[in-house]
Tab-separated table of C-alpha atoms in Angstrom:
chain	number	residue	atom	x	y	z
A	1	MET	CA	-19.599	56.413	104.401
A	2	ILE	CA	-21.938	56.240	101.402
A	3	ARG	CA	-20.009	56.464	98.135
A	4	PHE	CA	-22.016	57.826	95.193
A	5	ALA	CA	-21.672	57.747	91.451
A	6	VAL	CA	-23.367	60.889	90.153
A	7	LEU	CA	-24.974	60.259	86.801
A	8	SER	CA	-24.946	63.204	84.421
A	9	ARG	CA	-24.874	66.961	84.659
A	10	TRP	CA	-27.928	67.142	82.384
A	11	HIS	CA	-30.494	68.137	85.015
A	12	PRO	CA	-30.548	71.765	86.256
A	13	HIS	CA	-30.194	70.563	89.850
A	14	ALA	CA	-27.175	68.320	89.214
A	15	ASP	CA	-24.681	70.766	90.695
A	16	ARG	CA	-26.820	71.306	93.788
A	17	TYR	CA	-27.202	67.571	94.402
A	18	ALA	CA	-23.475	67.013	93.944
A	19	ASN	CA	-22.801	69.830	96.398
A	20	GLU	CA	-25.174	68.299	98.960
A	21	ILE	CA	-23.411	64.939	98.671
A	22	GLN	CA	-19.979	66.504	99.022
A	23	ASN	CA	-21.027	68.527	102.063
A	24	HIS	CA	-22.682	65.662	103.924
A	25	PRO	CA	-20.279	64.175	106.481
A	26	ASP	CA	-21.348	60.603	105.721
A	27	CYS	CA	-21.281	60.814	101.904
A	28	GLU	CA	-18.810	61.325	99.111
A	29	ILE	CA	-18.786	61.338	95.343
A	30	ALA	CA	-16.690	58.444	94.104
A	31	CYS	CA	-17.113	59.148	90.410
A	32	ILE	CA	-19.058	60.851	87.656
A	33	TRP	CA	-20.742	59.293	84.642
A	34	ASP	CA	-22.380	61.324	81.901
A	35	GLU	CA	-24.051	60.402	78.626
A	36	ASN	CA	-22.042	63.319	77.213
A	37	ALA	CA	-18.462	62.241	77.926
A	38	GLU	CA	-16.914	65.674	77.436
A	39	ARG	CA	-19.353	67.308	79.848
A	40	GLY	CA	-18.794	64.503	82.346
A	41	LYS	CA	-15.010	64.726	82.157
A	42	GLU	CA	-15.159	68.478	82.729
A	43	TRP	CA	-17.472	68.065	85.725
A	44	ALA	CA	-15.364	65.291	87.233
A	45	LYS	CA	-12.323	67.541	86.925
A	46	GLU	CA	-14.196	70.385	88.673
A	47	LEU	CA	-15.194	68.025	91.501
A	48	ASN	CA	-11.761	66.380	91.618
A	49	VAL	CA	-13.213	62.893	91.193
A	50	GLU	CA	-12.864	60.117	88.661
A	51	PHE	CA	-14.845	60.119	85.410
A	52	ILE	CA	-16.045	56.691	84.285
A	53	GLU	CA	-17.356	56.426	80.749
A	54	ASP	CA	-18.764	52.887	81.025
A	55	TYR	CA	-21.828	52.747	83.289
A	56	ASN	CA	-21.401	48.984	83.680
A	57	GLU	CA	-17.992	49.563	85.254
A	58	ILE	CA	-19.659	51.694	87.932
A	59	LEU	CA	-22.232	49.003	88.627
A	60	ASN	CA	-19.565	46.350	89.050
A	61	ARG	CA	-17.513	48.369	91.526
A	62	GLU	CA	-18.007	47.232	95.104
A	63	ASP	CA	-16.798	50.570	96.469
A	64	ILE	CA	-19.781	52.434	95.005
A	65	ASP	CA	-22.878	52.146	97.178
A	66	ALA	CA	-25.373	54.362	95.377
A	67	ILE	CA	-26.198	56.400	92.318
A	68	CYS	CA	-27.515	59.931	92.258
A	69	CYS	CA	-29.277	60.219	88.935
A	70	THR	CA	-29.589	63.598	87.258
A	71	ALA	CA	-29.548	62.126	83.753
A	72	PRO	CA	-32.251	62.759	81.147
A	73	THR	CA	-35.617	61.384	82.259
A	74	SER	CA	-35.816	59.149	79.194
A	75	MET	CA	-32.756	57.240	80.489
A	76	HIS	CA	-33.998	56.675	84.047
A	77	LYS	CA	-35.737	53.339	83.572
A	78	ASP	CA	-32.679	51.584	82.148
A	79	LEU	CA	-30.245	53.236	84.575
A	80	PHE	CA	-32.419	52.401	87.605
A	81	ILE	CA	-33.118	48.803	86.639
A	82	LYS	CA	-29.415	48.110	86.127
A	83	ALA	CA	-28.507	49.846	89.399
A	84	ALA	CA	-31.121	47.851	91.326
A	85	GLN	CA	-29.948	44.604	89.749
A	86	HIS	CA	-26.469	45.381	91.058
A	87	GLY	CA	-27.677	46.226	94.561
A	88	LYS	CA	-27.016	49.961	94.341
A	89	HIS	CA	-29.144	52.469	96.228
A	90	ILE	CA	-30.869	55.003	93.989
A	91	PHE	CA	-31.435	58.715	94.537
A	92	THR	CA	-33.090	60.780	91.812
A	93	GLU	CA	-34.683	64.187	91.404
A	94	LYS	CA	-38.162	62.763	90.766
Protein backbone atom coordinates (compact mmCIF):
# COMPACT_ATOMS: atom_id res chain seq x y z
CA MET A 1 0.00 0.00 0.00
CA ILE A 2 1.34 3.42 -0.98
CA ARG A 3 0.22 6.10 1.47
CA PHE A 4 0.06 9.62 0.02
CA ALA A 5 0.00 13.10 1.44
CA VAL A 6 -1.88 15.25 -1.07
CA LEU A 7 -0.50 18.76 -1.12
CA SER A 8 -3.04 21.48 -1.79
CA ARG A 9 -6.35 21.81 -3.57
CA TRP A 10 -4.97 24.78 -5.53
CA HIS A 11 -4.59 23.06 -8.90
CA PRO A 12 -7.72 22.44 -11.02
CA HIS A 13 -6.89 18.73 -11.22
CA ALA A 14 -6.43 18.24 -7.46
CA ASP A 15 -9.81 16.58 -6.97
CA ARG A 16 -9.25 14.24 -9.91
CA TYR A 17 -5.82 13.17 -8.65
CA ALA A 18 -7.18 12.60 -5.15
CA ASN A 19 -9.98 10.51 -6.64
CA GLU A 20 -7.50 8.42 -8.64
CA ILE A 21 -5.46 7.74 -5.51
CA GLN A 22 -8.52 6.79 -3.49
CA ASN A 23 -9.79 4.46 -6.21
CA HIS A 24 -6.50 2.65 -6.78
CA PRO A 25 -6.43 -0.62 -4.83
CA ASP A 26 -2.79 -0.18 -3.82
CA CYS A 27 -2.96 3.48 -2.74
CA GLU A 28 -4.60 5.62 -0.11
CA ILE A 29 -4.59 9.21 1.01
CA ALA A 30 -3.10 9.43 4.48
CA CYS A 31 -3.47 13.18 4.88
CA ILE A 32 -3.95 16.56 3.27
CA TRP A 33 -1.73 19.62 3.48
CA ASP A 34 -2.66 22.96 1.97
CA GLU A 35 -1.00 26.37 1.97
CA ASN A 36 -4.51 27.66 2.68
CA ALA A 37 -5.36 25.92 5.96
CA GLU A 38 -9.10 26.53 5.77
CA ARG A 39 -9.33 25.09 2.27
CA GLY A 40 -7.20 22.13 3.32
CA LYS A 41 -9.27 21.40 6.42
CA GLU A 42 -12.46 21.47 4.36
CA TRP A 43 -10.98 19.11 1.75
CA ALA A 44 -9.63 16.72 4.37
CA LYS A 45 -13.09 16.60 5.93
CA GLU A 46 -14.65 15.84 2.52
CA LEU A 47 -12.14 13.02 1.97
CA ASN A 48 -12.41 11.80 5.57
CA VAL A 49 -8.66 12.03 6.13
CA GLU A 50 -6.39 13.93 8.47
CA PHE A 51 -5.38 17.54 7.78
CA ILE A 52 -1.80 18.39 8.72
CA GLU A 53 -0.88 22.05 8.79
CA ASP A 54 2.89 21.60 9.21
CA TYR A 55 4.50 20.18 6.06
CA ASN A 56 7.56 19.12 8.08
CA GLU A 57 5.35 16.85 10.18
CA ILE A 58 4.30 15.03 7.00
CA LEU A 59 7.90 14.60 5.93
CA ASN A 60 8.88 13.12 9.27
CA ARG A 61 6.08 10.55 9.30
CA GLU A 62 7.28 7.08 8.38
CA ASP A 63 3.77 5.98 7.41
CA ILE A 64 3.64 8.42 4.48
CA ASP A 65 5.40 7.07 1.40
CA ALA A 66 4.73 9.75 -1.19
CA ILE A 67 3.40 13.20 -1.94
CA CYS A 68 0.99 14.13 -4.68
CA CYS A 69 1.65 17.79 -5.31
CA THR A 70 -1.11 19.99 -6.67
CA ALA A 71 0.18 23.10 -4.92
CA PRO A 72 1.00 26.37 -6.70
CA THR A 73 3.85 25.93 -9.18
CA SER A 74 5.92 28.57 -7.39
CA MET A 75 6.05 26.27 -4.32
CA HIS A 76 7.12 23.10 -6.13
CA LYS A 77 10.88 23.47 -5.87
CA ASP A 78 10.90 23.80 -2.08
CA LEU A 79 8.24 21.13 -1.55
CA PHE A 80 10.01 18.64 -3.85
CA ILE A 81 13.49 19.19 -2.45
CA LYS A 82 12.26 18.65 1.11
CA ALA A 83 10.27 15.56 0.08
CA ALA A 84 13.28 14.06 -1.72
CA GLN A 85 15.53 14.78 1.25
CA HIS A 86 13.12 12.78 3.40
CA GLY A 87 12.95 9.86 0.97
CA LYS A 88 9.38 10.48 -0.18
CA HIS A 89 8.24 9.59 -3.69
CA ILE A 90 6.92 12.55 -5.66
CA PHE A 91 3.97 12.74 -8.04
CA THR A 92 3.02 16.08 -9.59
CA GLU A 93 0.86 17.39 -12.40
CA LYS A 94 3.82 18.65 -14.44
